[in-house]
Each structure stands twice: as C-alpha cells, then as structure tokens.
PDB file of C-alpha atoms in Angstrom:
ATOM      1  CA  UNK A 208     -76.618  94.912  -9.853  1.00  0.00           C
ATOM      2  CA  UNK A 209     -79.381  94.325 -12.056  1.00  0.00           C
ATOM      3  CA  UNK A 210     -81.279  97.858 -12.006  1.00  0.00           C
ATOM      4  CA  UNK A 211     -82.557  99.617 -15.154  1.00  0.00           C
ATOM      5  CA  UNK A 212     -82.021 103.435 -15.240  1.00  0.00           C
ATOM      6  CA  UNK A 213     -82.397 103.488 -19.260  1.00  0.00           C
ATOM      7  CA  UNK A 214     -81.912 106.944 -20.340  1.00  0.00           C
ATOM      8  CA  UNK A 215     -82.147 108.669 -16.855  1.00  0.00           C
ATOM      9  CA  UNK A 216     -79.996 111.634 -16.339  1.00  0.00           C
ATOM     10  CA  UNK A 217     -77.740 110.950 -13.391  1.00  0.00           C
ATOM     11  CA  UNK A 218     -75.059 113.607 -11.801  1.00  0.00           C
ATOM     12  CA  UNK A 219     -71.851 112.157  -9.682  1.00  0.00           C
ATOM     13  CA  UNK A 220     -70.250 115.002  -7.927  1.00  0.00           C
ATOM     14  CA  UNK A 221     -66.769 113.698  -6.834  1.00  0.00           C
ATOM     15  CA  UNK A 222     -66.816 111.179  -9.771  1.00  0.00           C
ATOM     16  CA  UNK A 223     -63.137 110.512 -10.811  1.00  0.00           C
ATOM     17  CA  UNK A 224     -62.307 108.024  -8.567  1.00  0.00           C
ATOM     18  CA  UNK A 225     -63.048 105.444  -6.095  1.00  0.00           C
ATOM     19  CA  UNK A 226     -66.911 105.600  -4.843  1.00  0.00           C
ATOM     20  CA  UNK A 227     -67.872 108.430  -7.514  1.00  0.00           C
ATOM     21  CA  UNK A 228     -66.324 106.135 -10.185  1.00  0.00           C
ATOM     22  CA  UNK A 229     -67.409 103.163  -9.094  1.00  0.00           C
ATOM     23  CA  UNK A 230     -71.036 104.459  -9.250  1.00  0.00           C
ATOM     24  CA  UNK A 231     -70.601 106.500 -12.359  1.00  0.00           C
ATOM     25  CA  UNK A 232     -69.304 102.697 -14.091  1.00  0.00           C
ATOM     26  CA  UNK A 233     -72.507 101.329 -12.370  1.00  0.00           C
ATOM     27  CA  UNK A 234     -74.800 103.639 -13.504  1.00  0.00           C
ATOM     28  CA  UNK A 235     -73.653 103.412 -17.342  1.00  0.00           C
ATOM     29  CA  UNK A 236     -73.783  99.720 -17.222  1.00  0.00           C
ATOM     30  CA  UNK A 237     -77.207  99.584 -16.453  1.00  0.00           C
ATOM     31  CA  UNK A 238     -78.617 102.492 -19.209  1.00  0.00           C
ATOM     32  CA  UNK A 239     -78.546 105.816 -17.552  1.00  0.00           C
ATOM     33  CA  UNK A 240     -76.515 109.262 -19.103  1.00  0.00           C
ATOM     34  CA  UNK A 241     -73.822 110.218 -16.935  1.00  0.00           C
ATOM     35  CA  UNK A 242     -72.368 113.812 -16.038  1.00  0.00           C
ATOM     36  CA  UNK A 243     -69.059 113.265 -13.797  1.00  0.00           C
ATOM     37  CA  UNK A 244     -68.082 116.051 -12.037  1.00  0.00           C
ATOM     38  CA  UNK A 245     -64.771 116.222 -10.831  1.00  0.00           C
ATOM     39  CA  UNK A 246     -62.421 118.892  -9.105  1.00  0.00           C
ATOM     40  CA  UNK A 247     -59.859 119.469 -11.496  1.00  0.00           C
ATOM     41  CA  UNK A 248     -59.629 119.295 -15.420  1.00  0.00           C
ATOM     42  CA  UNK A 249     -56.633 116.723 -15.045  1.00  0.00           C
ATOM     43  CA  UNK A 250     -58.961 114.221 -13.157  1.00  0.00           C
ATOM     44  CA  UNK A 251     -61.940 114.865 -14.686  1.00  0.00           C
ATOM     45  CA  UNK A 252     -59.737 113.787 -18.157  1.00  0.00           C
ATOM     46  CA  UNK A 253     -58.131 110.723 -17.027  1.00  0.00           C
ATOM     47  CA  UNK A 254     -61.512 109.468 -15.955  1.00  0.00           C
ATOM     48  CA  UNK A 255     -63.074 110.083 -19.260  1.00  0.00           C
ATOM     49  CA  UNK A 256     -60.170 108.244 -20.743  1.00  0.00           C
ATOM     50  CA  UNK A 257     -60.362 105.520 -18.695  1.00  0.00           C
ATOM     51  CA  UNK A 258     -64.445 104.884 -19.583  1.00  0.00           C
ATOM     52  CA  UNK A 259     -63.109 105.096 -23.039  1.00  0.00           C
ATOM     53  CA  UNK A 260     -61.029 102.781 -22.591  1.00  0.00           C
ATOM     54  CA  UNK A 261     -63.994 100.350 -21.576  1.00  0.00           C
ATOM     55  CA  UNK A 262     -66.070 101.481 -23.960  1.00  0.00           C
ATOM     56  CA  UNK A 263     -68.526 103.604 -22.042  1.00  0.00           C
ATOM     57  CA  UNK A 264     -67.921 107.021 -23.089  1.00  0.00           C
ATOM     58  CA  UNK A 265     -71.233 107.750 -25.943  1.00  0.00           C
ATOM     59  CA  UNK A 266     -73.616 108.708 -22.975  1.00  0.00           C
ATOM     60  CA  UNK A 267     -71.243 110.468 -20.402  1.00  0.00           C
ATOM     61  CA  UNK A 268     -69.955 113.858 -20.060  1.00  0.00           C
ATOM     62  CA  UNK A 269     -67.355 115.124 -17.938  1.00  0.00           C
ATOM     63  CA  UNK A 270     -67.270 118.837 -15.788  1.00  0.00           C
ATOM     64  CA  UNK A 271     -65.167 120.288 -13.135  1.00  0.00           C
ATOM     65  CA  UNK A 272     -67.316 123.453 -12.014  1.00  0.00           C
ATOM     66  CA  UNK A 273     -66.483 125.553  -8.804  1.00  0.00           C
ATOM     67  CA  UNK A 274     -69.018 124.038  -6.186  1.00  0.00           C
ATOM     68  CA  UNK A 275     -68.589 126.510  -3.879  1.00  0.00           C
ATOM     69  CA  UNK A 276     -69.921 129.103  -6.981  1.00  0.00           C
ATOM     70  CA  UNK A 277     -73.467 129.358  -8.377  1.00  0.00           C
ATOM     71  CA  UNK A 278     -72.785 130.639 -11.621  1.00  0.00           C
ATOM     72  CA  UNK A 279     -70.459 127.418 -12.227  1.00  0.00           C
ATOM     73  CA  UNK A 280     -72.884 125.290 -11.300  1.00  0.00           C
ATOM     74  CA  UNK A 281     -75.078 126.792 -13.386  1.00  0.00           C
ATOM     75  CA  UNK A 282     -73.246 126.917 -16.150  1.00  0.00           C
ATOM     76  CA  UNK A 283     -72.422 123.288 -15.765  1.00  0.00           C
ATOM     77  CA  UNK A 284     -76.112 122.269 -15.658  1.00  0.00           C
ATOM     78  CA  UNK A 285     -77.037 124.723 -18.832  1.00  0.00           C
ATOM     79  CA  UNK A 286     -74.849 122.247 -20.807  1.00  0.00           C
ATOM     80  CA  UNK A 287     -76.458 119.134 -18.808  1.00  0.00           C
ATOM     81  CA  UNK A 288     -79.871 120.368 -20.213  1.00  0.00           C
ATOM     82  CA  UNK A 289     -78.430 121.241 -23.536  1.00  0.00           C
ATOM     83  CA  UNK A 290     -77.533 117.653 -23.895  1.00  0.00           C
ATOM     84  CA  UNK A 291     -79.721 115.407 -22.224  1.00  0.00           C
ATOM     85  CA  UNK A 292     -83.062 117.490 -21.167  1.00  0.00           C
ATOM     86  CA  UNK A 293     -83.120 117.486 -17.611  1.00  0.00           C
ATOM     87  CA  UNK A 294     -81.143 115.642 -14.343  1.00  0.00           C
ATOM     88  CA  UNK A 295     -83.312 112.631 -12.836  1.00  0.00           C
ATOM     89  CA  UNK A 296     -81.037 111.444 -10.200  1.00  0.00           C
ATOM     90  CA  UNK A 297     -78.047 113.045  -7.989  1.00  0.00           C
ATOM     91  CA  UNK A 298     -75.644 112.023  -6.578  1.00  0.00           C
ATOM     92  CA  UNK A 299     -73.742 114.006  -4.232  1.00  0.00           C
ATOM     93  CA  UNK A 300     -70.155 112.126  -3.459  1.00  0.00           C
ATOM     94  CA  UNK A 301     -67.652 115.080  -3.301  1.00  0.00           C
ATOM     95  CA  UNK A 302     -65.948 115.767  -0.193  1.00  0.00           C
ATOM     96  CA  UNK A 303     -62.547 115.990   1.619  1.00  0.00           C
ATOM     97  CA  UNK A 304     -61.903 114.088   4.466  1.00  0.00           C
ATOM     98  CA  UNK A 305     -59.497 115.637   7.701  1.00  0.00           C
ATOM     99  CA  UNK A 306     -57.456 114.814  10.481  1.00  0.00           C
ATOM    100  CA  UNK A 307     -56.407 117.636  12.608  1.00  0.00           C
ATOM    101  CA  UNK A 308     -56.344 117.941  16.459  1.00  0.00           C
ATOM    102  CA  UNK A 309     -58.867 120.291  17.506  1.00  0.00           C
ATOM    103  CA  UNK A 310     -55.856 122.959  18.635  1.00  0.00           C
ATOM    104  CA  UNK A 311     -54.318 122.649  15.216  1.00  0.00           C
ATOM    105  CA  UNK A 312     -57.755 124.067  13.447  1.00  0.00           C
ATOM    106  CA  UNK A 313     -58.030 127.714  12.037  1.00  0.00           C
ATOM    107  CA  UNK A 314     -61.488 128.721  11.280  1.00  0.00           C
ATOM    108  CA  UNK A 315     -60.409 129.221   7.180  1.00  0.00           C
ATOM    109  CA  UNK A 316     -59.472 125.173   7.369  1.00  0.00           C
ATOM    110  CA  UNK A 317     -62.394 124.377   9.503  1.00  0.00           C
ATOM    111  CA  UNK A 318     -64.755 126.357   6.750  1.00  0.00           C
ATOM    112  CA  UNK A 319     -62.794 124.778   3.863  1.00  0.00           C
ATOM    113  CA  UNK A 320     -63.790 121.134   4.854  1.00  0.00           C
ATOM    114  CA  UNK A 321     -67.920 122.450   5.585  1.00  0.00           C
ATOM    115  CA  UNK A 322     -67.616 124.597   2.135  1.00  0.00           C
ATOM    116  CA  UNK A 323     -67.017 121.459   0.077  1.00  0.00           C
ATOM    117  CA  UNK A 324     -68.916 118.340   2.353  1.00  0.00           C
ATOM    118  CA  UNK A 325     -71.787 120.723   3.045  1.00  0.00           C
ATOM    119  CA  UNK A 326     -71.795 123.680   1.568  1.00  0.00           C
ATOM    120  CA  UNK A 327     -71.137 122.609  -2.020  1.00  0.00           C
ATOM    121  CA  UNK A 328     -73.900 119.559  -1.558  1.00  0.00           C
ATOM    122  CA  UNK A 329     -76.452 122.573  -0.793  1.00  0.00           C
ATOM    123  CA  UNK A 330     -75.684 124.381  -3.932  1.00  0.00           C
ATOM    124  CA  UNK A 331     -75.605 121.720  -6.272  1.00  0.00           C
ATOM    125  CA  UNK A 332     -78.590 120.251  -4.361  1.00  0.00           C
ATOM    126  CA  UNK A 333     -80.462 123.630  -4.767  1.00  0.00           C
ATOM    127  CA  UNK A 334     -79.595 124.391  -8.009  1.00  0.00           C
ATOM    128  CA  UNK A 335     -81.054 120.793  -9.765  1.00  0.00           C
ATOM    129  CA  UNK A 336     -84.531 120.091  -7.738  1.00  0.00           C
ATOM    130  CA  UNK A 337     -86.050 123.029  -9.652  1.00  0.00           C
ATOM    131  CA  UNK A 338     -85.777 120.759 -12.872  1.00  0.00           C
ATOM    132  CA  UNK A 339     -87.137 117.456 -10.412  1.00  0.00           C
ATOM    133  CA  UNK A 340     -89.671 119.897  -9.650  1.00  0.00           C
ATOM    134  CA  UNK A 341     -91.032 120.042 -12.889  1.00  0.00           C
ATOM    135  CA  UNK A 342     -90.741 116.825 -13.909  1.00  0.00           C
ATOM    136  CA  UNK A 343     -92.392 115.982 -10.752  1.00  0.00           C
ATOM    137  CA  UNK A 344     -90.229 113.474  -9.268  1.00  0.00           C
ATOM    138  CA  UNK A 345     -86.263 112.700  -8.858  1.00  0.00           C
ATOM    139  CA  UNK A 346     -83.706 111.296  -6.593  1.00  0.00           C
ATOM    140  CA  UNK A 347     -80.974 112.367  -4.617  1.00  0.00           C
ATOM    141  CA  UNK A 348     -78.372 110.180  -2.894  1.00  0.00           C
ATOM    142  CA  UNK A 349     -75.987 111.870  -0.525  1.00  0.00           C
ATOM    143  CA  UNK A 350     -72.464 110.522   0.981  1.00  0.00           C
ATOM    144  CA  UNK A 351     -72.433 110.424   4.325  1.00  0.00           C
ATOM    145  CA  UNK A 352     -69.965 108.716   6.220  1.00  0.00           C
ATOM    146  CA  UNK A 353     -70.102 105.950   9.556  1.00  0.00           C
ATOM    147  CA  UNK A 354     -68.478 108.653  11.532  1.00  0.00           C
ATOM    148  CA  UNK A 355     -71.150 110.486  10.719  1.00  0.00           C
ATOM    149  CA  UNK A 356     -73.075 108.367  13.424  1.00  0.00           C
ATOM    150  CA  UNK A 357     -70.341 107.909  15.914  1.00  0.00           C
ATOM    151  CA  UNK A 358     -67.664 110.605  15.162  1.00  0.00           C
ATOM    152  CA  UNK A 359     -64.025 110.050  15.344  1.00  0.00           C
ATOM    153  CA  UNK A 360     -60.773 110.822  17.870  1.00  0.00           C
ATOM    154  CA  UNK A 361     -59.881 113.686  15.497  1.00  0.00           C
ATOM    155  CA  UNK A 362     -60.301 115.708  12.947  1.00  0.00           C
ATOM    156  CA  UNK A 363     -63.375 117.206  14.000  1.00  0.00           C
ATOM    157  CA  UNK A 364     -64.487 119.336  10.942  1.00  0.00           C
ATOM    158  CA  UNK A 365     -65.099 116.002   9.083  1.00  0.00           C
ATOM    159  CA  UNK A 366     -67.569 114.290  11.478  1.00  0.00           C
ATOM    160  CA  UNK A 367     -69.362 117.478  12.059  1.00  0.00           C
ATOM    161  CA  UNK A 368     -70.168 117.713   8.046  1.00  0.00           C
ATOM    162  CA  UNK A 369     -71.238 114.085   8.070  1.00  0.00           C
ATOM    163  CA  UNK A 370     -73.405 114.928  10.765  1.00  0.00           C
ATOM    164  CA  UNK A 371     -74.495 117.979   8.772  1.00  0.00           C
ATOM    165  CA  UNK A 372     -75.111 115.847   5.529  1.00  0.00           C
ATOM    166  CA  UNK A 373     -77.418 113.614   7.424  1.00  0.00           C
ATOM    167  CA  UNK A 374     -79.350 116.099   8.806  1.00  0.00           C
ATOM    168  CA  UNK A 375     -79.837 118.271   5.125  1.00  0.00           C
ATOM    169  CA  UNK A 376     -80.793 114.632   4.292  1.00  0.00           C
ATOM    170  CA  UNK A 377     -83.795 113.790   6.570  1.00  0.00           C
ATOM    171  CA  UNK A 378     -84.962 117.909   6.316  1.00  0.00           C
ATOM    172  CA  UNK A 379     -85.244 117.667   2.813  1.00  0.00           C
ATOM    173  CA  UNK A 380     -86.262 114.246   2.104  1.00  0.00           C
ATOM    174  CA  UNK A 381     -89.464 115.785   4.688  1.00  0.00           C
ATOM    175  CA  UNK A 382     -89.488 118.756   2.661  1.00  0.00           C
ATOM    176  CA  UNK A 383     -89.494 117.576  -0.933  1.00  0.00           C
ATOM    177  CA  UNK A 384     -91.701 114.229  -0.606  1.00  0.00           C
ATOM    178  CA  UNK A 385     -95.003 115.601  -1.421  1.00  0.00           C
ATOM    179  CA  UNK A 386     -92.515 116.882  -5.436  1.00  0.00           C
ATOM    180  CA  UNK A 387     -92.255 113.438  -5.741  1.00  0.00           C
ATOM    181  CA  UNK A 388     -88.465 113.790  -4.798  1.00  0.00           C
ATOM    182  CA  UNK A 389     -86.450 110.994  -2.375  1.00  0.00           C
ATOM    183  CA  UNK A 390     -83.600 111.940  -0.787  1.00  0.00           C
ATOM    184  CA  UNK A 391     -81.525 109.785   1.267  1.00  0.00           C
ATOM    185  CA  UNK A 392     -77.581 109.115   2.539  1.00  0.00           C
ATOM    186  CA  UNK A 393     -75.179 106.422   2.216  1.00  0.00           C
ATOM    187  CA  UNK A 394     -72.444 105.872   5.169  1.00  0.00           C
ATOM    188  CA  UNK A 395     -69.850 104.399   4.031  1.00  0.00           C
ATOM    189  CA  UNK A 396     -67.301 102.260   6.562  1.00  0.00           C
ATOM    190  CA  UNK A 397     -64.000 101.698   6.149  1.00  0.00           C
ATOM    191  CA  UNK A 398     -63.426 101.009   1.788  1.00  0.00           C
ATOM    192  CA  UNK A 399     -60.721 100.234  -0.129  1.00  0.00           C
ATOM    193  CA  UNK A 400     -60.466 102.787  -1.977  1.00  0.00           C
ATOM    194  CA  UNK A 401     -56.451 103.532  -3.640  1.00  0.00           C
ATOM    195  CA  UNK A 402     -55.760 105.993  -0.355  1.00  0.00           C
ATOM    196  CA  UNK A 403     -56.603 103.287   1.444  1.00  0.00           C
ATOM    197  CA  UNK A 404     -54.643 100.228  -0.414  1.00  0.00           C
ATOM    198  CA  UNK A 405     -51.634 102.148  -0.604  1.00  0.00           C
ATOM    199  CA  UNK A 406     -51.348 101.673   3.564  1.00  0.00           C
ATOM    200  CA  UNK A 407     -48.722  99.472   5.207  1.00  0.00           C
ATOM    201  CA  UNK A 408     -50.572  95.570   5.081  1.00  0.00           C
ATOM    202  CA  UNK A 409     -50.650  95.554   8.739  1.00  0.00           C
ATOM    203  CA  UNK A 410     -52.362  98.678   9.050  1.00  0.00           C
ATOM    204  CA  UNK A 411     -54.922  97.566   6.187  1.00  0.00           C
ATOM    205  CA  UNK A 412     -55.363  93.719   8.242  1.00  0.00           C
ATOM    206  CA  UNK A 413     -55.959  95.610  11.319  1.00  0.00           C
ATOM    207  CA  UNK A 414     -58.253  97.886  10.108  1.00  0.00           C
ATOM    208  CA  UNK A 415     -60.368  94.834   8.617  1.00  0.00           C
ATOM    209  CA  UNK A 416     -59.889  92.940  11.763  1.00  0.00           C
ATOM    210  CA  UNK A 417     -62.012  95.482  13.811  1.00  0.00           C
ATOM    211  CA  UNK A 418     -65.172  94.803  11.047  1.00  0.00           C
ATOM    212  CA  UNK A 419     -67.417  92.307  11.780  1.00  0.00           C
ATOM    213  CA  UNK A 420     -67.680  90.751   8.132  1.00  0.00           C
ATOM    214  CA  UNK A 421     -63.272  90.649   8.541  1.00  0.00           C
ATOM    215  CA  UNK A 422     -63.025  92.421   5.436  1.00  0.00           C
ATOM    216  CA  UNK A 423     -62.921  96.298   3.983  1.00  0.00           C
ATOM    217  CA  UNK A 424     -65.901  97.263   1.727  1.00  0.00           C
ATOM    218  CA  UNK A 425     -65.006  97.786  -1.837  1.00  0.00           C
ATOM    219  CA  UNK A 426     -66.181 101.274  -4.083  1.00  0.00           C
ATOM    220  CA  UNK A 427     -68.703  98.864  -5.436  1.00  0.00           C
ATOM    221  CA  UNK A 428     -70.470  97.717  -2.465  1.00  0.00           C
ATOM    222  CA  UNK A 429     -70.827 101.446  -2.071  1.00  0.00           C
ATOM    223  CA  UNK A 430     -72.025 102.177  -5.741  1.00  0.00           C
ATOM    224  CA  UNK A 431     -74.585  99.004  -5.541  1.00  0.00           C
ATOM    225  CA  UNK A 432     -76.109 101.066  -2.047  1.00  0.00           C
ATOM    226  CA  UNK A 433     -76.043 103.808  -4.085  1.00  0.00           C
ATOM    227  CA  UNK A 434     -77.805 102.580  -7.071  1.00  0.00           C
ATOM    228  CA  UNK A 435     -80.388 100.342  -5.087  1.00  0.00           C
ATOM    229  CA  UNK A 436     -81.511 103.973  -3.605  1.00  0.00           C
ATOM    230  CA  UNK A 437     -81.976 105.350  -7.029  1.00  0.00           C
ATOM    231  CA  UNK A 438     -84.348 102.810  -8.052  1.00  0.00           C
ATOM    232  CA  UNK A 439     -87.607 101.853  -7.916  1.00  0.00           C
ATOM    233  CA  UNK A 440     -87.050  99.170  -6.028  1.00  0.00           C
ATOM    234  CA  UNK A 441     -86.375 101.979  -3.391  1.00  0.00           C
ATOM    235  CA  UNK A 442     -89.039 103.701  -3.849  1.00  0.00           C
ATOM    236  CA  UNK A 443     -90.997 104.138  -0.648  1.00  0.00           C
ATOM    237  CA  UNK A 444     -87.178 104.465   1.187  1.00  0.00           C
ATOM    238  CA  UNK A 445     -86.786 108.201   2.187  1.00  0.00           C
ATOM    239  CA  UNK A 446     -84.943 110.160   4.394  1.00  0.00           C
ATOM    240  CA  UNK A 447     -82.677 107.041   5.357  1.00  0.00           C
ATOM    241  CA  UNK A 448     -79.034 107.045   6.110  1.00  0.00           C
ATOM    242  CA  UNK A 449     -78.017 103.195   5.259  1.00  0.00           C
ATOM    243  CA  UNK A 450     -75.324 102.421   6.964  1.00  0.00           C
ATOM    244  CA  UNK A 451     -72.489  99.824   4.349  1.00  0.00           C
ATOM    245  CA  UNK A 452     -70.381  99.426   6.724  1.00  0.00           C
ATOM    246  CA  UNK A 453     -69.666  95.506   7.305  1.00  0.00           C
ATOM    247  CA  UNK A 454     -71.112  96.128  10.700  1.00  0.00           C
ATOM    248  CA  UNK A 455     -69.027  98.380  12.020  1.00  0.00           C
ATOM    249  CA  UNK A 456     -71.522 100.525  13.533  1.00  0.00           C
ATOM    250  CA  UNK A 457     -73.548  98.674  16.046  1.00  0.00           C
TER     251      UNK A 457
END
C-alpha cells in the first residue's frame, strides 16, 4: 500500500489483533505515529512486544482506557497530546461480535454489545473531533460489518450496531464536512482473522465457497480499505460504507 501518512497522528481502537493490528502495522509502515488501544493491559502488552519485535515500536504507544468512560478517554488522549500534539486520523475498530437467539437476550447483554460497537465509537468519536476541529480537518474510519447491510439469522444485537455504526457514519460525515472532517465505514466480509482459522477446514472451505472471489479476506485487505480512506487519495470520499467483502454482498 503505497500511502504516505508521515508524522500523522493515527488512533486504532481495538488494535491488538487481527484488523486493528493489521492496520496499526500498516499505518507505521508508511510514516504515521500510532496510539493502539486495546481492552486489556495483557493484550495491549503482547502487541507492543510483538511491533518490537519487528522493529516498529519508536513512534507507537499503547492504552487500554474504559470506552464506555469519559474521563478514561480523556485521560488517554491528554497523554496522546502530551506526546504527539494532536490526533489526525481515527480509527474506530473495537467491537464484540454475538450470537444469541433472540429469546436467549437480556436487555444487560443486549446493552453490553451497543455499549462497546456503538456507544464506545460515540465517545471516543466525540471526545477527538474537538482537536480535528482546530486543526481544521481529520479523518475518521469506522468498522462496520457486511451484516451491517443484510443482517444475520441470529444474534441480533450485533447487526443492529452495524446498522447503528453506519448510520453515526453518514450523520456525521453530513455534519462535520464543512470542519474539513471525512468520516466513513468499512464492512468487512467474512476474514481470516485467528477466531476464524482456528475453525474445522470444512467449515473454513465452505465458508469461502459461498464468496464470489472463492477465498476469505485477510486483516490486510481490510487495513489497505482502511488506509486508502485515510488518504488523500480519498479525499472527496465521505460518508461511504465500502463494502471488502469478496462480493459477498450483492
């Protein structure tokens, strides 16, 4: 992916593995500062390690605030601006996907999954386009998902956020244009990801069978969407929910 994001300050929410990694290595190999934010201090470590392992740790910094708190995000972004000024681009990747038959739901689960696919996107989402604001220009990239345009059998809670994402996507890319801020969605299909490889091979062939390319999409075909919507070659692209998908989604 040959983009230049030289010393932009980019955000990954759900960072420590599969898509959010794959774009956080994407990212740092083409120039930009890197906050990963993860869920847990264990993950958010073992990712850190791992860049350092490759050799890609001097410009990234690793936090696991509360998104479902303001004062942890917050905090988190004090130390952001501390260290690198300001946040240019976000990316909002965290999120939980579910599975349950409609009769198996409480309303505390059925909050749970909208508190972290939706509600925690908002907060975040609020909390850094005051500094886009004043820059006068910035990016966000939401992950949506391809059920998010054609639900699924169960597991309703999920496809209802996804629908939800899309939506906060198209009101504020509407809303925030005329700042100089894009904001668009991703919808990933069916990806590879280690939850994914760890299935029966059957299960896995079957799954790729029903995409049109005969093949899952990797975390990177997802990063590459990702990053092409944080560039300037993107740059009159707003409000869009690009579907990566293999054509899946007709």
């Amino acid at each position: 992916m040959e983009q230049c994001f030289m010393d932009k300050v980019v955000i990954v929410s759900g960072g420590t593995r599969g898509i959010g990694f794959e774009t956080v290595r994407e990212f740092l190999d083409n120039g930009a500062n890197v906050v990963l934010l993860g869920s847990r201090q264990e993950s958010v470590d073992k990712a850190l390690a791992q860049l350092s392992e490759e050799g890609k740790t001097d410009r990234v910094l690793g936090f696991y605030p509360d998104l479902s708190s303001e004062a942890s995000i917050t905090a988190m972004l004090d130390e952001v601006k501390r260290k690198f000024g300001t946040v240019d681009i976000l990316v909002n990747n965290a999120g939980v996907s579910d599975a349950k038959p409609i009769d198996a739901y409480d309303d505390e689960h059925f909050a749970a999954v909208m508190n972290i696919n939706v509600d925690g996107l908002f907060r975040l989402t609020r909390l850094c386009v005051p500094m886009m604001k004043h820059k006068g220009k910035g990016v966000i990239v939401n992950t949506s998902s391809m059920v998010s345009l054609y639900a699924q059998a169960s597991g309703s809670a999920y496809p209802t956020s996804k629908f939800a994402v899309n939506g906060l996507t198209k009101a504020l890319a509407r809303e925030l244009g005329k700042d100089g801020i894009r904001v668009n969605a991703v919808a990933p299909g069916i990806i590879g990801t280690d939850m994914v490889k760890a299935l029966d091979p059957k299960m896995i062939q079957a799954m790729a069978a029903r995409v049109p390319l005969q093949r899952l999409g990797e975390p990177e075909d997802i990063a590459h969407a990702i990053l092409f919507l944080s560039s300037d070659a993107a740059s009159y692209i707003n409000g869009a929910v690009l579907s990566v998908d293999g054509g899946y989604v007709g």
